[in-house]
PDB file of C-alpha atoms and ligand atoms in Angstrom:
ATOM      1  CA  MET A 758    -107.576 -20.413 164.659  1.00  0.00           C
ATOM      2  CA  THR A 759    -107.830 -17.207 162.629  1.00  0.00           C
ATOM      3  CA  PHE A 760    -109.095 -17.192 159.078  1.00  0.00           C
ATOM      4  CA  SER A 761    -108.465 -14.461 156.550  1.00  0.00           C
ATOM      5  CA  GLU A 762    -111.556 -12.295 156.138  1.00  0.00           C
ATOM      6  CA  HIS A 763    -110.644 -11.482 152.550  1.00  0.00           C
ATOM      7  CA  PRO A 764    -109.900 -14.651 150.604  1.00  0.00           C
ATOM      8  CA  ASP A 765    -108.042 -13.832 147.397  1.00  0.00           C
ATOM      9  CA  PRO A 766    -109.453 -16.037 144.590  1.00  0.00           C
ATOM     10  CA  VAL A 767    -106.739 -15.028 142.110  1.00  0.00           C
ATOM     11  CA  ALA A 768    -103.839 -15.859 144.436  1.00  0.00           C
ATOM     12  CA  ALA A 769    -105.669 -19.030 145.483  1.00  0.00           C
ATOM     13  CA  GLU A 770    -105.349 -20.325 141.911  1.00  0.00           C
ATOM     14  CA  ALA A 771    -101.551 -20.581 142.349  1.00  0.00           C
ATOM     15  CA  PRO A 772    -100.151 -24.098 142.781  1.00  0.00           C
ATOM     16  CA  VAL A 773     -98.642 -25.722 145.855  1.00  0.00           C
ATOM     17  CA  GLY A 774     -95.066 -27.005 145.364  1.00  0.00           C
ATOM     18  CA  ILE A 775     -94.045 -30.261 147.042  1.00  0.00           C
ATOM     19  CA  PHE A 776     -90.512 -31.582 146.952  1.00  0.00           C
ATOM     20  CA  ASP A 777     -88.276 -34.308 148.311  1.00  0.00           C
ATOM     21  CA  SER A 778     -84.957 -35.890 147.409  1.00  0.00           C
ATOM     22  CA  GLY A 779     -87.012 -38.429 145.443  1.00  0.00           C
ATOM     23  CA  VAL A 780     -90.141 -40.544 145.645  1.00  0.00           C
ATOM     24  CA  GLY A 781     -90.665 -39.668 149.318  1.00  0.00           C
ATOM     25  CA  ALA A 782     -92.598 -36.664 147.956  1.00  0.00           C
ATOM     26  CA  LEU A 783     -95.272 -39.105 146.786  1.00  0.00           C
ATOM     27  CA  SER A 784     -96.006 -40.428 150.285  1.00  0.00           C
ATOM     28  CA  VAL A 785     -96.869 -36.873 151.398  1.00  0.00           C
ATOM     29  CA  LEU A 786     -98.548 -35.885 148.148  1.00  0.00           C
ATOM     30  CA  ARG A 787    -101.126 -38.679 148.478  1.00  0.00           C
ATOM     31  CA  HIS A 788    -102.328 -37.199 151.785  1.00  0.00           C
ATOM     32  CA  ILE A 789    -102.392 -33.662 150.349  1.00  0.00           C
ATOM     33  CA  ARG A 790    -104.447 -34.801 147.341  1.00  0.00           C
ATOM     34  CA  ALA A 791    -106.852 -36.659 149.607  1.00  0.00           C
ATOM     35  CA  ARG A 792    -107.350 -33.673 151.922  1.00  0.00           C
ATOM     36  CA  LEU A 793    -107.144 -30.835 149.387  1.00  0.00           C
ATOM     37  CA  PRO A 794    -108.340 -32.299 146.069  1.00  0.00           C
ATOM     38  CA  SER A 795    -108.956 -28.869 144.491  1.00  0.00           C
ATOM     39  CA  GLU A 796    -105.391 -27.635 144.869  1.00  0.00           C
ATOM     40  CA  HIS A 797    -103.092 -27.500 141.843  1.00  0.00           C
ATOM     41  CA  LEU A 798     -99.921 -29.401 142.774  1.00  0.00           C
ATOM     42  CA  LEU A 799     -96.371 -29.303 141.418  1.00  0.00           C
ATOM     43  CA  CYS A 800     -94.231 -32.181 142.656  1.00  0.00           C
ATOM     44  CA  VAL A 801     -90.435 -32.163 142.349  1.00  0.00           C
ATOM     45  CA  ALA A 802     -88.434 -35.347 142.970  1.00  0.00           C
ATOM     46  CA  ASP A 803     -84.744 -34.479 143.221  1.00  0.00           C
ATOM     47  CA  SER A 804     -83.834 -38.081 142.414  1.00  0.00           C
ATOM     48  CA  GLY A 805     -80.752 -36.976 140.485  1.00  0.00           C
ATOM     49  CA  HIS A 806     -79.325 -35.903 143.848  1.00  0.00           C
ATOM     50  CA  ALA A 807     -80.798 -38.567 146.164  1.00  0.00           C
ATOM     51  CA  PRO A 808     -80.083 -39.573 148.803  1.00  0.00           C
ATOM     52  CA  TYR A 809     -79.851 -36.374 150.856  1.00  0.00           C
ATOM     53  CA  GLY A 810     -79.200 -38.418 154.015  1.00  0.00           C
ATOM     54  CA  GLY A 811     -75.422 -38.637 153.573  1.00  0.00           C
ATOM     55  CA  LYS A 812     -74.955 -35.043 152.334  1.00  0.00           C
ATOM     56  CA  SER A 813     -73.599 -32.098 154.333  1.00  0.00           C
ATOM     57  CA  ASP A 814     -76.032 -29.464 155.625  1.00  0.00           C
ATOM     58  CA  ALA A 815     -74.573 -26.964 153.144  1.00  0.00           C
ATOM     59  CA  GLU A 816     -75.300 -29.304 150.240  1.00  0.00           C
ATOM     60  CA  ILE A 817     -78.868 -29.934 151.420  1.00  0.00           C
ATOM     61  CA  VAL A 818     -79.476 -26.190 151.851  1.00  0.00           C
ATOM     62  CA  GLY A 819     -78.096 -25.698 148.317  1.00  0.00           C
ATOM     63  CA  ARG A 820     -80.455 -28.292 146.800  1.00  0.00           C
ATOM     64  CA  THR A 821     -83.446 -26.984 148.776  1.00  0.00           C
ATOM     65  CA  LEU A 822     -82.900 -23.374 147.682  1.00  0.00           C
ATOM     66  CA  ALA A 823     -82.301 -24.422 144.063  1.00  0.00           C
ATOM     67  CA  ILE A 824     -85.596 -26.323 143.948  1.00  0.00           C
ATOM     68  CA  ALA A 825     -87.428 -23.540 145.762  1.00  0.00           C
ATOM     69  CA  ALA A 826     -86.109 -21.042 143.183  1.00  0.00           C
ATOM     70  CA  PHE A 827     -87.466 -23.279 140.403  1.00  0.00           C
ATOM     71  CA  LEU A 828     -90.857 -23.563 142.157  1.00  0.00           C
ATOM     72  CA  ARG A 829     -90.920 -19.781 142.610  1.00  0.00           C
ATOM     73  CA  THR A 830     -90.665 -19.372 138.832  1.00  0.00           C
ATOM     74  CA  LYS A 831     -93.890 -21.419 138.713  1.00  0.00           C
ATOM     75  CA  ASN A 832     -95.510 -18.871 141.026  1.00  0.00           C
ATOM     76  CA  VAL A 833     -96.283 -21.282 143.882  1.00  0.00           C
ATOM     77  CA  LYS A 834     -98.233 -20.004 146.901  1.00  0.00           C
ATOM     78  CA  ALA A 835     -96.767 -22.609 149.254  1.00  0.00           C
ATOM     79  CA  ILE A 836     -93.845 -25.021 149.424  1.00  0.00           C
ATOM     80  CA  VAL A 837     -94.124 -28.321 151.256  1.00  0.00           C
ATOM     81  CA  VAL A 838     -90.712 -29.716 152.144  1.00  0.00           C
ATOM     82  CA  ALA A 839     -91.799 -33.355 152.007  1.00  0.00           C
ATOM     83  CA  CYS A 840     -88.458 -34.501 153.365  1.00  0.00           C
ATOM     84  CA  ASN A 841     -87.422 -34.849 157.000  1.00  0.00           C
ATOM     85  CA  THR A 842     -83.745 -34.472 156.089  1.00  0.00           C
ATOM     86  CA  ALA A 843     -84.247 -31.232 154.138  1.00  0.00           C
ATOM     87  CA  THR A 844     -86.587 -29.873 156.821  1.00  0.00           C
ATOM     88  CA  ALA A 845     -83.967 -30.467 159.507  1.00  0.00           C
ATOM     89  CA  ALA A 846     -81.121 -28.942 157.499  1.00  0.00           C
ATOM     90  CA  ALA A 847     -82.740 -26.255 155.397  1.00  0.00           C
ATOM     91  CA  ILE A 848     -86.201 -25.085 156.451  1.00  0.00           C
ATOM     92  CA  ALA A 849     -84.832 -22.084 158.359  1.00  0.00           C
ATOM     93  CA  ALA A 850     -82.869 -20.944 155.280  1.00  0.00           C
ATOM     94  CA  LEU A 851     -85.910 -21.508 153.075  1.00  0.00           C
ATOM     95  CA  ARG A 852     -88.177 -19.407 155.317  1.00  0.00           C
ATOM     96  CA  GLN A 853     -85.551 -16.686 155.431  1.00  0.00           C
ATOM     97  CA  HIS A 854     -85.335 -16.549 151.618  1.00  0.00           C
ATOM     98  CA  TYR A 855     -89.083 -16.648 151.002  1.00  0.00           C
ATOM     99  CA  PRO A 856     -90.827 -14.920 153.919  1.00  0.00           C
ATOM    100  CA  GLU A 857     -93.859 -14.256 151.699  1.00  0.00           C
ATOM    101  CA  LEU A 858     -94.495 -17.964 151.055  1.00  0.00           C
ATOM    102  CA  ILE A 859     -96.182 -20.597 153.167  1.00  0.00           C
ATOM    103  CA  VAL A 860     -93.433 -23.112 153.966  1.00  0.00           C
ATOM    104  CA  ILE A 861     -94.440 -26.402 155.592  1.00  0.00           C
ATOM    105  CA  GLY A 862     -91.897 -28.968 156.740  1.00  0.00           C
ATOM    106  CA  VAL A 863     -92.075 -32.538 157.963  1.00  0.00           C
ATOM    107  CA  GLU A 864     -90.584 -33.917 161.163  1.00  0.00           C
ATOM    108  CA  PRO A 865     -90.560 -37.425 162.643  1.00  0.00           C
ATOM    109  CA  GLY A 866     -93.772 -37.964 164.652  1.00  0.00           C
ATOM    110  CA  LEU A 867     -92.171 -38.102 168.081  1.00  0.00           C
ATOM    111  CA  LYS A 868     -95.120 -36.461 169.791  1.00  0.00           C
ATOM    112  CA  PRO A 869     -97.731 -39.029 168.671  1.00  0.00           C
ATOM    113  CA  ALA A 870     -95.172 -41.825 169.188  1.00  0.00           C
ATOM    114  CA  ALA A 871     -94.722 -40.757 172.822  1.00  0.00           C
ATOM    115  CA  ALA A 872     -98.437 -40.173 173.378  1.00  0.00           C
ATOM    116  CA  LEU A 873     -99.352 -43.658 172.125  1.00  0.00           C
ATOM    117  CA  SER A 874     -96.561 -45.574 173.862  1.00  0.00           C
ATOM    118  CA  LYS A 875     -97.472 -47.717 176.853  1.00  0.00           C
ATOM    119  CA  SER A 876     -94.049 -49.306 177.255  1.00  0.00           C
ATOM    120  CA  GLY A 877     -92.339 -45.896 177.492  1.00  0.00           C
ATOM    121  CA  LYS A 878     -90.082 -46.802 174.580  1.00  0.00           C
ATOM    122  CA  ALA A 879     -90.597 -45.469 171.068  1.00  0.00           C
ATOM    123  CA  GLY A 880     -88.546 -46.254 167.993  1.00  0.00           C
ATOM    124  CA  VAL A 881     -87.532 -43.774 165.291  1.00  0.00           C
ATOM    125  CA  LEU A 882     -86.270 -44.715 161.829  1.00  0.00           C
ATOM    126  CA  ALA A 883     -84.717 -41.843 159.858  1.00  0.00           C
ATOM    127  CA  THR A 884     -81.679 -40.821 157.841  1.00  0.00           C
ATOM    128  CA  ALA A 885     -78.347 -40.327 159.600  1.00  0.00           C
ATOM    129  CA  SER A 886     -78.537 -36.638 158.752  1.00  0.00           C
ATOM    130  CA  THR A 887     -81.969 -36.155 160.346  1.00  0.00           C
ATOM    131  CA  LEU A 888     -80.962 -38.006 163.524  1.00  0.00           C
ATOM    132  CA  ALA A 889     -77.748 -35.954 163.873  1.00  0.00           C
ATOM    133  CA  SER A 890     -79.502 -32.597 163.331  1.00  0.00           C
ATOM    134  CA  SER A 891     -79.826 -30.150 166.191  1.00  0.00           C
ATOM    135  CA  ARG A 892     -83.512 -29.745 165.297  1.00  0.00           C
ATOM    136  CA  PHE A 893     -84.196 -33.455 165.840  1.00  0.00           C
ATOM    137  CA  ILE A 894     -82.094 -33.682 169.007  1.00  0.00           C
ATOM    138  CA  ALA A 895     -83.896 -30.684 170.546  1.00  0.00           C
ATOM    139  CA  LEU A 896     -87.310 -32.174 169.697  1.00  0.00           C
ATOM    140  CA  ARG A 897     -86.353 -35.607 171.047  1.00  0.00           C
ATOM    141  CA  ASP A 898     -84.986 -34.197 174.303  1.00  0.00           C
ATOM    142  CA  GLN A 899     -87.945 -31.914 174.854  1.00  0.00           C
ATOM    143  CA  ILE A 900     -90.514 -34.683 174.313  1.00  0.00           C
ATOM    144  CA  SER A 901     -88.515 -37.158 176.411  1.00  0.00           C
ATOM    145  CA  VAL A 902     -88.388 -34.730 179.312  1.00  0.00           C
ATOM    146  CA  THR A 903     -92.092 -33.840 179.163  1.00  0.00           C
ATOM    147  CA  THR A 904     -93.424 -37.383 178.622  1.00  0.00           C
ATOM    148  CA  GLY A 905     -90.785 -39.651 180.197  1.00  0.00           C
ATOM    149  CA  VAL A 906     -90.718 -41.708 176.981  1.00  0.00           C
ATOM    150  CA  SER A 907     -87.294 -42.709 175.696  1.00  0.00           C
ATOM    151  CA  PHE A 908     -86.591 -42.806 171.983  1.00  0.00           C
ATOM    152  CA  ILE A 909     -84.493 -45.518 170.391  1.00  0.00           C
ATOM    153  CA  THR A 910     -83.252 -44.214 167.062  1.00  0.00           C
ATOM    154  CA  GLN A 911     -81.897 -46.037 164.050  1.00  0.00           C
ATOM    155  CA  ALA A 912     -80.346 -44.539 160.931  1.00  0.00           C
ATOM    156  CA  CYS A 913     -81.431 -46.644 157.945  1.00  0.00           C
ATOM    157  CA  VAL A 914     -78.394 -46.173 155.692  1.00  0.00           C
ATOM    158  CA  GLY A 915     -79.104 -47.546 152.211  1.00  0.00           C
ATOM    159  CA  LEU A 916     -82.882 -47.823 152.586  1.00  0.00           C
ATOM    160  CA  VAL A 917     -83.711 -44.703 150.550  1.00  0.00           C
ATOM    161  CA  GLU A 918     -81.622 -46.113 147.680  1.00  0.00           C
ATOM    162  CA  GLN A 919     -83.566 -49.404 147.797  1.00  0.00           C
ATOM    163  CA  ILE A 920     -86.873 -47.529 147.663  1.00  0.00           C
ATOM    164  CA  GLU A 921     -85.662 -45.244 144.845  1.00  0.00           C
ATOM    165  CA  LYS A 922     -84.821 -48.425 142.901  1.00  0.00           C
ATOM    166  CA  GLY A 923     -88.391 -49.636 143.436  1.00  0.00           C
ATOM    167  CA  GLU A 924     -87.229 -52.542 145.630  1.00  0.00           C
ATOM    168  CA  LEU A 925     -90.108 -52.313 148.059  1.00  0.00           C
ATOM    169  CA  SER A 926     -90.312 -55.989 148.919  1.00  0.00           C
ATOM    170  CA  SER A 927     -87.092 -57.561 147.642  1.00  0.00           C
ATOM    171  CA  PRO A 928     -85.132 -59.971 149.894  1.00  0.00           C
ATOM    172  CA  ALA A 929     -82.295 -57.415 150.096  1.00  0.00           C
ATOM    173  CA  THR A 930     -84.635 -54.680 151.386  1.00  0.00           C
ATOM    174  CA  ALA A 931     -86.307 -57.119 153.806  1.00  0.00           C
ATOM    175  CA  LEU A 932     -82.929 -58.171 155.211  1.00  0.00           C
ATOM    176  CA  MET A 933     -81.768 -54.575 155.574  1.00  0.00           C
ATOM    177  CA  LEU A 934     -84.944 -53.592 157.425  1.00  0.00           C
ATOM    178  CA  GLN A 935     -84.753 -56.602 159.686  1.00  0.00           C
ATOM    179  CA  ARG A 936     -81.185 -55.682 160.630  1.00  0.00           C
ATOM    180  CA  TYR A 937     -82.343 -52.157 161.537  1.00  0.00           C
ATOM    181  CA  LEU A 938     -85.569 -53.084 163.295  1.00  0.00           C
ATOM    182  CA  SER A 939     -84.714 -56.187 165.309  1.00  0.00           C
ATOM    183  CA  PRO A 940     -82.685 -54.391 168.026  1.00  0.00           C
ATOM    184  CA  LEU A 941     -85.478 -51.833 168.546  1.00  0.00           C
ATOM    185  CA  LEU A 942     -88.099 -54.568 168.848  1.00  0.00           C
ATOM    186  CA  ARG A 943     -85.901 -56.508 171.282  1.00  0.00           C
ATOM    187  CA  ASP A 944     -85.625 -53.322 173.355  1.00  0.00           C
ATOM    188  CA  GLY A 945     -89.432 -53.273 173.707  1.00  0.00           C
ATOM    189  CA  ILE A 946     -90.605 -50.368 171.553  1.00  0.00           C
ATOM    190  CA  ASP A 947     -94.379 -50.287 171.029  1.00  0.00           C
ATOM    191  CA  THR A 948     -94.562 -47.264 168.715  1.00  0.00           C
ATOM    192  CA  LEU A 949     -92.406 -46.542 165.683  1.00  0.00           C
ATOM    193  CA  ALA A 950     -92.078 -43.146 163.977  1.00  0.00           C
ATOM    194  CA  LEU A 951     -91.205 -43.277 160.278  1.00  0.00           C
ATOM    195  CA  GLY A 952     -88.861 -40.271 160.164  1.00  0.00           C
ATOM    196  CA  CYS A 953     -88.258 -40.342 156.420  1.00  0.00           C
ATOM    197  CA  THR A 954     -90.937 -39.846 153.796  1.00  0.00           C
ATOM    198  CA  HIS A 955     -89.606 -42.723 151.706  1.00  0.00           C
ATOM    199  CA  TYR A 956     -90.267 -45.264 154.466  1.00  0.00           C
ATOM    200  CA  PRO A 957     -94.099 -45.467 154.282  1.00  0.00           C
ATOM    201  CA  PHE A 958     -93.563 -47.321 151.007  1.00  0.00           C
ATOM    202  CA  VAL A 959     -91.964 -50.214 152.909  1.00  0.00           C
ATOM    203  CA  GLN A 960     -94.546 -50.193 155.698  1.00  0.00           C
ATOM    204  CA  PRO A 961     -95.875 -53.661 154.658  1.00  0.00           C
ATOM    205  CA  LEU A 962     -92.348 -55.069 155.140  1.00  0.00           C
ATOM    206  CA  ILE A 963     -92.022 -53.304 158.490  1.00  0.00           C
ATOM    207  CA  GLU A 964     -95.373 -54.706 159.606  1.00  0.00           C
ATOM    208  CA  ALA A 965     -94.321 -58.238 158.614  1.00  0.00           C
ATOM    209  CA  ILE A 966     -91.104 -57.966 160.649  1.00  0.00           C
ATOM    210  CA  VAL A 967     -93.013 -56.568 163.647  1.00  0.00           C
ATOM    211  CA  GLN A 968     -95.520 -59.388 163.410  1.00  0.00           C
ATOM    212  CA  ARG A 969     -92.735 -61.974 163.389  1.00  0.00           C
ATOM    213  CA  GLU A 970     -90.441 -60.496 165.995  1.00  0.00           C
ATOM    214  CA  SER A 971     -92.348 -58.315 168.452  1.00  0.00           C
ATOM    215  CA  VAL A 972     -94.150 -59.673 171.472  1.00  0.00           C
ATOM    216  CA  VAL A 973     -96.313 -56.537 171.659  1.00  0.00           C
ATOM    217  CA  PRO A 974     -98.239 -54.733 168.890  1.00  0.00           C
ATOM    218  CA  VAL A 975     -96.323 -51.752 167.469  1.00  0.00           C
ATOM    219  CA  THR A 976     -98.124 -48.626 166.234  1.00  0.00           C
ATOM    220  CA  ILE A 977     -96.453 -47.177 163.139  1.00  0.00           C
ATOM    221  CA  ILE A 978     -96.575 -43.402 162.717  1.00  0.00           C
ATOM    222  CA  ASP A 979     -96.402 -41.636 159.356  1.00  0.00           C
ATOM    223  CA  THR A 980     -96.712 -37.823 159.459  1.00  0.00           C
ATOM    224  CA  GLY A 981     -98.053 -37.335 155.905  1.00  0.00           C
ATOM    225  CA  GLU A 982    -101.616 -36.766 157.101  1.00  0.00           C
ATOM    226  CA  ALA A 983    -100.504 -34.207 159.718  1.00  0.00           C
ATOM    227  CA  VAL A 984     -98.561 -32.297 157.045  1.00  0.00           C
ATOM    228  CA  ALA A 985    -101.666 -32.152 154.831  1.00  0.00           C
ATOM    229  CA  ARG A 986    -103.716 -30.799 157.760  1.00  0.00           C
ATOM    230  CA  GLN A 987    -101.066 -28.190 158.521  1.00  0.00           C
ATOM    231  CA  LEU A 988    -101.047 -27.073 154.871  1.00  0.00           C
ATOM    232  CA  GLU A 989    -104.841 -26.794 154.915  1.00  0.00           C
ATOM    233  CA  ARG A 990    -104.745 -24.639 158.070  1.00  0.00           C
ATOM    234  CA  SER A 991    -102.056 -22.346 156.653  1.00  0.00           C
ATOM    235  CA  LEU A 992    -103.923 -21.854 153.358  1.00  0.00           C
ATOM    236  CA  GLN A 993    -107.157 -21.104 155.248  1.00  0.00           C
ATOM    237  CA  GLN A 994    -105.437 -18.628 157.549  1.00  0.00           C
ATOM    238  CA  ARG A 995    -104.128 -16.639 154.568  1.00  0.00           C
ATOM    239  CA  GLY A 996    -107.305 -16.940 152.506  1.00  0.00           C
ATOM    240  CA  LEU A 997    -105.396 -18.926 149.881  1.00  0.00           C
ATOM    241  CA  GLN A 998    -107.428 -22.137 149.739  1.00  0.00           C
ATOM    242  CA  ARG A 999    -108.708 -22.930 146.230  1.00  0.00           C
ATOM    243  CA  LEU A1000    -112.421 -22.964 146.964  1.00  0.00           C
ATOM    244  CA  THR A1001    -113.929 -24.798 144.013  1.00  0.00           C
ATOM    245  CA  LEU A1002    -115.313 -28.231 143.348  1.00  0.00           C
ATOM    246  CA  SER A1003    -113.129 -28.721 140.265  1.00  0.00           C
ATOM    247  CA  GLU A1004    -110.222 -31.082 140.765  1.00  0.00           C
ATOM    248  CA  GLY A1005    -106.738 -29.558 140.926  1.00  0.00           C
ATOM    249  CA  THR A1006    -104.071 -30.442 138.377  1.00  0.00           C
ATOM    250  CA  LEU A1007    -100.879 -32.361 139.086  1.00  0.00           C
ATOM    251  CA  GLN A1008     -97.574 -31.804 137.275  1.00  0.00           C
ATOM    252  CA  ALA A1009     -94.412 -33.658 138.264  1.00  0.00           C
ATOM    253  CA  TYR A1010     -90.739 -32.892 137.680  1.00  0.00           C
ATOM    254  CA  THR A1011     -87.615 -34.905 138.302  1.00  0.00           C
ATOM    255  CA  THR A1012     -83.896 -34.228 138.225  1.00  0.00           C
ATOM    256  CA  GLY A1013     -83.422 -37.964 137.619  1.00  0.00           C
ATOM    257  CA  SER A1014     -84.985 -40.242 135.040  1.00  0.00           C
ATOM    258  CA  ARG A1015     -88.411 -39.341 133.703  1.00  0.00           C
ATOM    259  CA  SER A1016     -89.439 -42.962 133.179  1.00  0.00           C
ATOM    260  CA  ALA A1017     -88.466 -43.835 136.773  1.00  0.00           C
ATOM    261  CA  LEU A1018     -90.814 -41.164 138.146  1.00  0.00           C
ATOM    262  CA  VAL A1019     -93.592 -42.104 135.700  1.00  0.00           C
ATOM    263  CA  ASN A1020     -93.297 -45.694 136.974  1.00  0.00           C
ATOM    264  CA  ALA A1021     -93.146 -44.616 140.620  1.00  0.00           C
ATOM    265  CA  PHE A1022     -96.378 -42.607 140.290  1.00  0.00           C
ATOM    266  CA  ALA A1023     -98.095 -45.507 138.537  1.00  0.00           C
ATOM    267  CA  GLN A1024     -96.902 -48.206 140.945  1.00  0.00           C
ATOM    268  CA  LEU A1025     -97.035 -46.326 144.242  1.00  0.00           C
ATOM    269  CA  LEU A1026    -100.105 -44.131 143.753  1.00  0.00           C
ATOM    270  CA  ASP A1027    -101.818 -45.413 140.603  1.00  0.00           C
ATOM    271  CA  LEU A1028    -101.483 -41.905 139.160  1.00  0.00           C
ATOM    272  CA  HIS A1029    -100.344 -40.869 135.688  1.00  0.00           C
ATOM    273  CA  PRO A1030     -99.424 -37.175 135.804  1.00  0.00           C
ATOM    274  CA  PRO A1031     -97.300 -35.475 133.162  1.00  0.00           C
ATOM    275  CA  VAL A1032     -93.647 -35.766 134.227  1.00  0.00           C
ATOM    276  CA  ALA A1033     -90.892 -33.463 132.951  1.00  0.00           C
ATOM    277  CA  GLU A1034     -87.166 -33.879 133.412  1.00  0.00           C
ATOM    278  CA  LEU A1035     -85.509 -30.825 134.927  1.00  0.00           C
ATOM    279  CA  THR A1036     -82.225 -29.788 133.388  1.00  0.00           C
ATOM    280  CA  ALA A1037     -79.271 -29.094 135.662  1.00  0.00           C
ATOM    281  CA  GLU A1038     -79.585 -25.363 134.835  1.00  0.00           C
ATOM    282  CA  SER A1039     -83.197 -25.084 136.003  1.00  0.00           C
ATOM    283  CA  THR A1040     -82.274 -26.247 139.515  1.00  0.00           C
ATOM    284  CA  ALA A1041     -78.621 -25.231 139.693  1.00  0.00           C
TER     285      ALA A1041
HETATM  286  N1  DGL B1482     -87.437 -38.640 152.080  1.00  0.00           N
HETATM  287  C1  DGL B1482     -86.248 -38.086 152.695  1.00  0.00           C
HETATM  288  C2  DGL B1482     -86.552 -37.829 154.175  1.00  0.00           C
HETATM  289  O1  DGL B1482     -87.701 -37.709 154.543  1.00  0.00           O
HETATM  290  C3  DGL B1482     -85.084 -38.976 152.375  1.00  0.00           C
HETATM  291  C4  DGL B1482     -83.780 -38.316 152.515  1.00  0.00           C
HETATM  292  C5  DGL B1482     -82.704 -38.887 151.660  1.00  0.00           C
HETATM  293  O2  DGL B1482     -82.745 -38.647 150.451  1.00  0.00           O
HETATM  294  O3  DGL B1482     -81.794 -39.511 152.214  1.00  0.00           O
HETATM  295  O4  DGL B1482     -85.672 -37.710 154.981  1.00  0.00           O
END
């Protein structure tokens, strides 16, 4: 690993932008705050346009670039695309537009899922868009060939909407998850990659279904921690880590309802950051 010999304390003061189609940003943000508590963070939930999972690639690229343009006006030093769907569809376009910025994406944890599997079968839950993307298919095929592990994938249509509504343990969400998970468990998966950043918020439900229906223990893989580590490495390499003991600030924005994001932060992370509603013009 190479570290910058000339850390730039002024540039290091700039915030890190984190965005997702909605509250999925919060499942990544909690790992970033835990690992990099001094960093100033700006979190954008594009809940007014969620879910991304059923949108065309062109629409997802459009939303990603609009939010990145907003974050750029806030002088961010890095953008974390805390969304598997937007990473698959738009990270190449984002890097092309902002070559000067650190851009970190998130992908389903197929590598750890394969490494930890004893049965040779790993499950992947993600949006339909992520699973259909050429980026995901290339990753899946490459890891299957090198490890011999087969991946059983399931698009969880409707699950992001349930989580956006705050229905993390309702009977409707439990039934939906059971319908998606049961066939994978019957097929004998023993690892399960959560390929959407919303899904860690229903991990307790997933664990309950696994407990009831699987004959073997199933290891659940969330990539939030790996994303935080990758961000830390990238900031170190460019000398952009905020090296101070003072805690970083957190400001949140939403294209949906302000009160919904205030509640999501309070309920999901026990945090109470200032939340501003973004107008259509600021992310058009
Ligand atoms: N959190 C997003 C992801 O990781 C959800 C996408 C959506 O809005 O459908 O894929």
